[in-house]
Every structure is written in C-alpha cells, then in structure tokens.
C-alpha cells in the first residue's frame, strides 16, 4: 500500500526523518550513492519516486539540462514543488508503473528507495532500459533483500530491549510483506538478490557497481546508527545500457 505517503499521520512522521529535514546530507546512504552518479552536467534525467525532490534539485544544481521527477503521492509532489522547485525540473504526479517511458530519451534514470514498493521489478527494468539512451545509466537504491525478508522488519530483542539479532525468513518467497514503518502497517515487496541482479541482466543492462550501504561514519553518533552495521538495509546498484543489447 504505497498510497501510505498520502496518509496524514505517516506523512507527518516522514517529515520528521533526518532525510526529510536535512535533504541528501541527512540520508545515511548518500555518501555511497553520490559516487555512483555519472557527471550530471547537460544530461536529461528521470527520477522514479522522487519524493521531496532532493535528488532532482541536486541534479539541477549540478547543471542537468532537464529533470523529470515522478511520484504517485500528491503530498510528496506538492512538497517537492514547494521545497525543491527549479526551472529545469518538472514534477509529475504519476505512478511509475503507469508512466509512458518515452524511448531513448534519458541519460540517467535514478530511483532512490522506491523499488521495494514495486511487485513487477523486471517489468520496470525493461521500461527503464527502453527509456534510456544508448550508454545511459540506471542508478537505484532499494531496500536490501536481507531487510525486506526481515520478519516484520523488526529486530529480535531480549527482555531488556537489547537487540539480539535480525530475523530473516522465507527468503526465497518474493512478494508482499507487511511491515511496520513510521508507526503504520506498510506493505513492501520482497525481491531476492538474484531477482534484482538477474532482472537487470535479463533486461539488457550491464552491471557497473553493486554496494550494500553502511552508514556514513559521520552519522554514527546518531541514535540507532551503529545498529545499522549489524545487517544491510539498502542495496545500491549502477547499471548501463550498452548498444547492441536487447
Ligand atoms: C522512501 S520515499 C523516497 C523518496 C525519494 N526518492 C528520496 O530518496 O528521498 C519513497 C517514495 O516512493 C514513492 N512511491 C512509492 N511507490 C511508487 C510508485 N509505484 N510510483 C511512484 N512513486 C512511488 C512514494 O510516494 C515516496 O515518495
């Protein structure tokens, strides 16, 4: 249920996260995602699930010629227009599974922490492949399969509340998983590592980088951050469309 971003309580809780208040500098994975981006000057970029538009704004500030940011949440798009408006950014209210994906149009497709809401991942990979120009780059972060197969995405704790371990179950069963995120029941989609990486290869992409995010050392003093070193929460991928592939 991705419409959760339009739920008032959820939206207010999301607004309190450091990534919402500080932008990219408040995002624990930005130090690993940024180096995966190609040079942004003069490029045409598509951001799938742009949220508040931080990545769109970053691309505009780096000189991108045109940026399209799409998101299925009316409130997120309103927030993006408010906080990260720029003459070269066009924000559109649109589900990424309904988007028209014009052929051979973009130099870069970016998607940050959105694809774990999408069931048909390989369908989206094919669409992204079609919409990229030759040599175009696809960079995305997605919740890591160890995280999405976590039971309710909660640590197992002892009677004093100390973390014991992260439970993984039904790893080889992709599909919807109910989680509790920001105090609400949120359905996310579990994909195995094989599905994610083979899905890209089968769509015609060549893999250029695969990373498992660890918090920025500068953020380790923040509450709960050292626990993020106990299991991977996000997978970061850079893939390229090369001429001659399907
Ligand atoms: C965790 S937020 C990430 C926002 C932004 N990409 C960032 O990194 O700051 C997830 C976003 O994905 C959007 N989203 C989820 N499913 C979507 C879909 N099927 N189509 C478009 N946007 C979607 C949500 O509305 C929300 O804005």
mmCIF file of C-alpha atoms and ligand atoms in Angstrom:
data_model
loop_
_atom_site.group_PDB
_atom_site.id
_atom_site.type_symbol
_atom_site.label_atom_id
_atom_site.label_comp_id
_atom_site.label_asym_id
_atom_site.label_seq_id
_atom_site.Cartn_x
_atom_site.Cartn_y
_atom_site.Cartn_z
ATOM 1 C CA UNK A 1 0.000 0.000 0.000
ATOM 2 C CA UNK A 2 2.209 2.770 -1.270
ATOM 3 C CA UNK A 3 -0.599 5.336 -1.018
ATOM 4 C CA UNK A 4 0.571 5.413 2.592
ATOM 5 C CA UNK A 5 2.648 8.510 1.742
ATOM 6 C CA UNK A 6 -0.631 10.419 1.409
ATOM 7 C CA UNK A 7 -1.784 9.289 4.862
ATOM 8 C CA UNK A 8 -1.680 12.290 7.199
ATOM 9 C CA UNK A 9 -0.010 10.616 10.218
ATOM 10 C CA UNK A 10 2.516 8.799 8.052
ATOM 11 C CA UNK A 11 3.312 11.968 6.103
ATOM 12 C CA UNK A 12 3.887 13.910 9.346
ATOM 13 C CA UNK A 13 6.167 11.153 10.714
ATOM 14 C CA UNK A 14 8.116 11.040 7.416
ATOM 15 C CA UNK A 15 8.568 14.806 7.668
ATOM 16 C CA UNK A 16 10.463 14.297 10.952
ATOM 17 C CA UNK A 17 13.097 11.971 9.436
ATOM 18 C CA UNK A 18 16.563 13.450 9.010
ATOM 19 C CA UNK A 19 16.406 12.870 5.228
ATOM 20 C CA UNK A 20 13.250 14.977 5.154
ATOM 21 C CA UNK A 21 14.640 17.771 7.289
ATOM 22 C CA UNK A 22 18.221 17.950 6.008
ATOM 23 C CA UNK A 23 17.863 16.564 2.493
ATOM 24 C CA UNK A 24 20.631 14.449 0.997
ATOM 25 C CA UNK A 25 23.082 15.302 3.772
ATOM 26 C CA UNK A 26 20.638 13.706 6.204
ATOM 27 C CA UNK A 27 20.434 10.474 4.187
ATOM 28 C CA UNK A 28 22.729 7.766 5.586
ATOM 29 C CA UNK A 29 23.444 6.250 2.149
ATOM 30 C CA UNK A 30 24.162 9.485 0.229
ATOM 31 C CA UNK A 31 27.933 9.142 0.716
ATOM 32 C CA UNK A 32 27.710 5.856 -1.219
ATOM 33 C CA UNK A 33 25.015 6.798 -3.737
ATOM 34 C CA UNK A 34 26.563 10.068 -4.907
ATOM 35 C CA UNK A 35 29.772 8.452 -6.297
ATOM 36 C CA UNK A 36 27.613 6.101 -8.397
ATOM 37 C CA UNK A 37 26.087 9.024 -10.320
ATOM 38 C CA UNK A 38 27.551 9.970 -13.708
ATOM 39 C CA UNK A 39 28.524 13.604 -14.428
ATOM 40 C CA UNK A 40 25.216 15.454 -14.317
ATOM 41 C CA UNK A 41 26.010 18.498 -16.428
ATOM 42 C CA UNK A 42 23.801 18.828 -19.528
ATOM 43 C CA UNK A 43 22.051 15.495 -19.024
ATOM 44 C CA UNK A 44 18.356 14.555 -19.173
ATOM 45 C CA UNK A 45 17.343 12.739 -16.019
ATOM 46 C CA UNK A 46 14.280 10.850 -14.829
ATOM 47 C CA UNK A 47 13.742 10.307 -11.084
ATOM 48 C CA UNK A 48 11.303 7.479 -10.320
ATOM 49 C CA UNK A 49 9.588 8.123 -6.965
ATOM 50 C CA UNK A 50 11.209 11.498 -6.412
ATOM 51 C CA UNK A 51 9.590 12.185 -3.021
ATOM 52 C CA UNK A 52 10.556 15.685 -1.834
ATOM 53 C CA UNK A 53 12.729 16.107 -4.931
ATOM 54 C CA UNK A 54 16.143 16.278 -3.251
ATOM 55 C CA UNK A 55 17.907 14.281 -5.971
ATOM 56 C CA UNK A 56 16.179 16.304 -8.713
ATOM 57 C CA UNK A 57 17.366 19.516 -7.099
ATOM 58 C CA UNK A 58 20.891 18.155 -6.737
ATOM 59 C CA UNK A 59 20.954 17.296 -10.460
ATOM 60 C CA UNK A 60 19.668 20.763 -11.368
ATOM 61 C CA UNK A 61 22.315 22.393 -9.181
ATOM 62 C CA UNK A 62 24.944 20.240 -10.931
ATOM 63 C CA UNK A 63 23.811 21.578 -14.328
ATOM 64 C CA UNK A 64 21.457 18.886 -15.649
ATOM 65 C CA UNK A 65 19.507 20.223 -18.666
ATOM 66 C CA UNK A 66 16.177 18.703 -17.795
ATOM 67 C CA UNK A 67 14.850 16.617 -14.946
ATOM 68 C CA UNK A 68 11.542 14.815 -14.687
ATOM 69 C CA UNK A 69 10.585 13.729 -11.171
ATOM 70 C CA UNK A 70 7.563 11.477 -10.859
ATOM 71 C CA UNK A 71 5.826 10.264 -7.718
ATOM 72 C CA UNK A 72 2.478 8.646 -7.043
ATOM 73 C CA UNK A 73 1.881 10.680 -3.885
ATOM 74 C CA UNK A 74 0.093 14.004 -4.259
ATOM 75 C CA UNK A 75 1.534 15.252 -0.968
ATOM 76 C CA UNK A 76 5.111 14.296 -1.845
ATOM 77 C CA UNK A 77 4.820 16.050 -5.213
ATOM 78 C CA UNK A 78 3.380 19.158 -3.516
ATOM 79 C CA UNK A 79 6.281 19.092 -1.065
ATOM 80 C CA UNK A 80 8.785 18.726 -3.921
ATOM 81 C CA UNK A 81 7.281 21.725 -5.732
ATOM 82 C CA UNK A 82 7.469 23.713 -2.502
ATOM 83 C CA UNK A 83 10.962 22.783 -1.340
ATOM 84 C CA UNK A 84 12.873 21.903 -4.476
ATOM 85 C CA UNK A 85 11.382 23.879 -7.334
ATOM 86 C CA UNK A 86 13.724 24.740 -10.201
ATOM 87 C CA UNK A 87 13.036 25.931 -13.758
ATOM 88 C CA UNK A 88 14.656 22.809 -15.222
ATOM 89 C CA UNK A 89 12.734 20.353 -13.034
ATOM 90 C CA UNK A 90 9.278 19.121 -13.945
ATOM 91 C CA UNK A 91 7.456 17.281 -11.154
ATOM 92 C CA UNK A 92 4.621 14.969 -12.226
ATOM 93 C CA UNK A 93 2.059 13.135 -10.155
ATOM 94 C CA UNK A 94 2.341 9.668 -11.689
ATOM 95 C CA UNK A 95 2.715 6.050 -10.655
ATOM 96 C CA UNK A 96 5.985 4.683 -12.006
ATOM 97 C CA UNK A 97 4.089 1.609 -13.224
ATOM 98 C CA UNK A 98 1.817 3.863 -15.328
ATOM 99 C CA UNK A 99 4.456 6.258 -16.691
ATOM 100 C CA UNK A 100 4.781 6.383 -20.509
ATOM 101 C CA UNK A 101 8.616 5.904 -20.586
ATOM 102 C CA UNK A 102 9.428 7.709 -23.868
ATOM 103 C CA UNK A 103 12.000 5.711 -25.863
ATOM 104 C CA UNK A 104 15.699 6.637 -25.958
ATOM 105 C CA UNK A 105 15.161 9.848 -24.017
ATOM 106 C CA UNK A 106 17.130 9.940 -20.757
ATOM 107 C CA UNK A 107 20.850 9.841 -19.966
ATOM 108 C CA UNK A 108 20.184 8.867 -16.365
ATOM 109 C CA UNK A 109 17.323 7.175 -14.580
ATOM 110 C CA UNK A 110 17.573 7.412 -10.811
ATOM 111 C CA UNK A 111 15.352 5.779 -8.236
ATOM 112 C CA UNK A 112 16.038 6.173 -4.536
ATOM 113 C CA UNK A 113 14.336 3.819 -2.078
ATOM 114 C CA UNK A 114 11.210 3.230 -4.135
ATOM 115 C CA UNK A 115 11.545 -0.092 -5.963
ATOM 116 C CA UNK A 116 10.802 -2.183 -2.856
ATOM 117 C CA UNK A 117 7.235 -0.936 -3.308
ATOM 118 C CA UNK A 118 7.061 -2.413 -6.823
ATOM 119 C CA UNK A 119 5.993 -6.009 -7.382
ATOM 120 C CA UNK A 120 6.943 -6.389 -11.048
ATOM 121 C CA UNK A 121 10.539 -5.280 -10.815
ATOM 122 C CA UNK A 122 11.685 -6.873 -14.067
ATOM 123 C CA UNK A 123 8.848 -5.101 -15.927
ATOM 124 C CA UNK A 124 10.178 -1.763 -14.656
ATOM 125 C CA UNK A 125 13.756 -2.721 -15.558
ATOM 126 C CA UNK A 126 12.628 -3.307 -19.166
ATOM 127 C CA UNK A 127 10.829 0.052 -19.241
ATOM 128 C CA UNK A 128 13.868 1.841 -17.827
ATOM 129 C CA UNK A 129 16.082 0.151 -20.416
ATOM 130 C CA UNK A 130 13.803 1.396 -23.239
ATOM 131 C CA UNK A 131 13.666 4.955 -21.927
ATOM 132 C CA UNK A 132 17.436 5.297 -21.586
ATOM 133 C CA UNK A 133 19.603 6.427 -24.474
ATOM 134 C CA UNK A 134 22.472 4.163 -25.502
ATOM 135 C CA UNK A 135 25.152 4.290 -22.788
ATOM 136 C CA UNK A 136 22.507 5.648 -20.428
ATOM 137 C CA UNK A 137 22.923 4.926 -16.733
ATOM 138 C CA UNK A 138 20.451 3.479 -14.245
ATOM 139 C CA UNK A 139 21.275 4.118 -10.587
ATOM 140 C CA UNK A 140 18.998 2.958 -7.829
ATOM 141 C CA UNK A 141 18.810 2.151 -4.165
ATOM 142 C CA UNK A 142 16.353 -0.434 -2.895
ATOM 143 C CA UNK A 143 15.792 -1.979 0.489
ATOM 144 C CA UNK A 144 18.205 -4.899 0.724
ATOM 145 C CA UNK A 145 16.729 -8.430 0.424
ATOM 146 C CA UNK A 146 18.023 -9.189 3.936
ATOM 147 C CA UNK A 147 15.976 -6.227 5.123
ATOM 148 C CA UNK A 148 12.816 -6.950 3.100
ATOM 149 C CA UNK A 149 12.852 -10.601 4.223
ATOM 150 C CA UNK A 150 13.211 -9.478 7.840
ATOM 151 C CA UNK A 151 10.230 -10.631 9.886
ATOM 152 C CA UNK A 152 8.031 -7.507 10.142
ATOM 153 C CA UNK A 153 11.294 -5.572 9.656
ATOM 154 C CA UNK A 154 11.895 -5.613 13.428
ATOM 155 C CA UNK A 155 14.920 -6.682 15.485
ATOM 156 C CA UNK A 156 14.537 -9.564 17.923
ATOM 157 C CA UNK A 157 15.257 -8.161 21.384
ATOM 158 C CA UNK A 158 15.859 -9.600 24.856
ATOM 159 C CA UNK A 159 13.576 -8.848 27.788
ATOM 160 C CA UNK A 160 15.536 -5.641 28.485
ATOM 161 C CA UNK A 161 15.014 -4.415 24.959
ATOM 162 C CA UNK A 162 18.583 -5.035 23.783
ATOM 163 C CA UNK A 163 18.967 -6.166 20.197
ATOM 164 C CA UNK A 164 19.778 -9.862 19.810
ATOM 165 C CA UNK A 165 19.612 -10.366 16.035
ATOM 166 C CA UNK A 166 17.800 -9.573 12.789
ATOM 167 C CA UNK A 167 15.404 -12.378 11.807
ATOM 168 C CA UNK A 168 15.270 -13.410 8.133
ATOM 169 C CA UNK A 169 12.551 -15.784 6.981
ATOM 170 C CA UNK A 170 11.025 -17.103 3.743
ATOM 171 C CA UNK A 171 13.912 -15.540 1.862
ATOM 172 C CA UNK A 172 13.146 -17.427 -1.366
ATOM 173 C CA UNK A 173 9.495 -16.320 -1.399
ATOM 174 C CA UNK A 174 9.296 -12.978 -3.170
ATOM 175 C CA UNK A 175 6.200 -10.866 -2.841
ATOM 176 C CA UNK A 176 4.360 -8.635 -0.412
ATOM 177 C CA UNK A 177 5.449 -8.385 3.222
ATOM 178 C CA UNK A 178 3.650 -6.431 5.912
ATOM 179 C CA UNK A 179 5.970 -4.183 7.877
ATOM 180 C CA UNK A 180 5.634 -1.504 10.494
ATOM 181 C CA UNK A 181 7.210 1.711 9.224
ATOM 182 C CA UNK A 182 6.790 5.057 10.973
ATOM 183 C CA UNK A 183 4.075 3.585 13.154
ATOM 184 C CA UNK A 184 1.911 2.338 10.285
ATOM 185 C CA UNK A 185 1.421 -1.029 8.632
ATOM 186 C CA UNK A 186 3.072 -0.694 5.245
ATOM 187 C CA UNK A 187 3.234 -3.346 2.540
ATOM 188 C CA UNK A 188 6.613 -3.654 0.844
ATOM 189 C CA UNK A 189 7.719 -6.107 -1.830
ATOM 190 C CA UNK A 190 10.495 -8.571 -1.102
ATOM 191 C CA UNK A 191 12.773 -9.427 -4.049
ATOM 192 C CA UNK A 192 15.704 -11.798 -3.758
ATOM 193 C CA UNK A 193 19.190 -10.658 -4.693
ATOM 194 C CA UNK A 194 19.078 -12.987 -7.709
ATOM 195 C CA UNK A 195 15.834 -11.403 -8.913
ATOM 196 C CA UNK A 196 17.232 -7.908 -8.662
ATOM 197 C CA UNK A 197 20.594 -8.536 -10.316
ATOM 198 C CA UNK A 198 19.452 -11.131 -12.876
ATOM 199 C CA UNK A 199 16.439 -8.948 -13.672
ATOM 200 C CA UNK A 200 18.813 -6.191 -14.730
ATOM 201 C CA UNK A 201 20.959 -8.535 -16.822
ATOM 202 C CA UNK A 202 17.894 -10.050 -18.485
ATOM 203 C CA UNK A 203 16.631 -6.557 -19.361
ATOM 204 C CA UNK A 204 19.924 -5.997 -21.225
ATOM 205 C CA UNK A 205 21.838 -3.940 -18.656
ATOM 206 C CA UNK A 206 25.476 -4.386 -17.784
ATOM 207 C CA UNK A 207 26.205 -4.093 -14.074
ATOM 208 C CA UNK A 208 28.776 -1.480 -13.154
ATOM 209 C CA UNK A 209 28.541 -1.363 -9.367
ATOM 210 C CA UNK A 210 26.749 -3.142 -6.550
ATOM 211 C CA UNK A 211 27.047 -1.859 -2.994
ATOM 212 C CA UNK A 212 25.485 -2.630 0.355
ATOM 213 C CA UNK A 213 25.013 0.628 2.208
ATOM 214 C CA UNK A 214 26.658 1.238 5.540
ATOM 215 C CA UNK A 215 26.004 4.443 7.458
ATOM 216 C CA UNK A 216 28.234 7.406 6.820
ATOM 217 C CA UNK A 217 30.902 7.330 9.580
ATOM 218 C CA UNK A 218 29.985 10.979 10.267
ATOM 219 C CA UNK A 219 26.465 9.849 11.269
ATOM 220 C CA UNK A 220 27.402 7.007 13.610
ATOM 221 C CA UNK A 221 26.820 9.163 16.687
ATOM 222 C CA UNK A 222 23.106 9.397 15.808
ATOM 223 C CA UNK A 223 20.747 7.171 17.757
ATOM 224 C CA UNK A 224 20.465 3.637 16.344
ATOM 225 C CA UNK A 225 23.059 4.203 13.594
ATOM 226 C CA UNK A 226 25.655 1.714 14.871
ATOM 227 C CA UNK A 227 22.920 -0.953 14.761
ATOM 228 C CA UNK A 228 22.777 -0.337 11.016
ATOM 229 C CA UNK A 229 26.207 -2.002 10.830
ATOM 230 C CA UNK A 230 24.657 -5.287 12.005
ATOM 231 C CA UNK A 231 22.762 -6.023 8.787
ATOM 232 C CA UNK A 232 22.429 -4.368 5.377
ATOM 233 C CA UNK A 233 19.402 -2.165 4.940
ATOM 234 C CA UNK A 234 19.933 -0.931 1.394
ATOM 235 C CA UNK A 235 21.358 -2.228 -1.860
ATOM 236 C CA UNK A 236 22.781 0.324 -4.320
ATOM 237 C CA UNK A 237 23.229 -0.515 -7.986
ATOM 238 C CA UNK A 238 24.626 1.187 -11.068
ATOM 239 C CA UNK A 239 23.881 -0.382 -14.445
ATOM 240 C CA UNK A 240 24.450 0.784 -18.019
ATOM 241 C CA UNK A 241 22.547 0.307 -21.261
ATOM 242 C CA UNK A 242 25.062 -0.611 -23.924
ATOM 243 C CA UNK A 243 24.390 -0.536 -27.658
ATOM 244 C CA UNK A 244 23.663 -3.914 -29.179
ATOM 245 C CA UNK A 245 21.948 -5.377 -26.133
ATOM 246 C CA UNK A 246 18.210 -6.191 -26.398
HETATM 247 C C1 LIG B 1 11.183 6.431 0.863
HETATM 248 S S1 LIG B 1 10.441 7.595 -0.211
HETATM 249 C C2 LIG B 1 11.859 8.080 -1.175
HETATM 250 C C3 LIG B 1 11.703 9.437 -1.796
HETATM 251 C C4 LIG B 1 12.925 9.937 -2.571
HETATM 252 N N1 LIG B 1 13.220 9.098 -3.710
HETATM 253 C C5 LIG B 1 14.131 10.049 -1.651
HETATM 254 O O1 LIG B 1 15.016 9.210 -1.716
HETATM 255 O O2 LIG B 1 14.157 10.999 -0.866
HETATM 256 C C6 LIG B 1 9.524 6.568 -1.329
HETATM 257 C C7 LIG B 1 8.751 7.359 -2.376
HETATM 258 O O3 LIG B 1 8.316 6.456 -3.385
HETATM 259 C C8 LIG B 1 7.036 6.878 -3.809
HETATM 260 N N2 LIG B 1 6.413 5.713 -4.491
HETATM 261 C C9 LIG B 1 6.141 4.508 -3.959
HETATM 262 N N3 LIG B 1 5.592 3.703 -4.894
HETATM 263 C C10 LIG B 1 5.535 4.417 -6.027
HETATM 264 C C11 LIG B 1 5.053 4.140 -7.343
HETATM 265 N N4 LIG B 1 4.515 2.949 -7.674
HETATM 266 N N5 LIG B 1 5.132 5.111 -8.282
HETATM 267 C C12 LIG B 1 5.654 6.323 -7.976
HETATM 268 N N6 LIG B 1 6.105 6.653 -6.741
HETATM 269 C C13 LIG B 1 6.051 5.706 -5.777
HETATM 270 C C14 LIG B 1 6.369 7.316 -2.539
HETATM 271 O O4 LIG B 1 5.227 8.124 -2.781
HETATM 272 C C15 LIG B 1 7.511 8.075 -1.860
HETATM 273 O O5 LIG B 1 7.545 9.415 -2.257
#
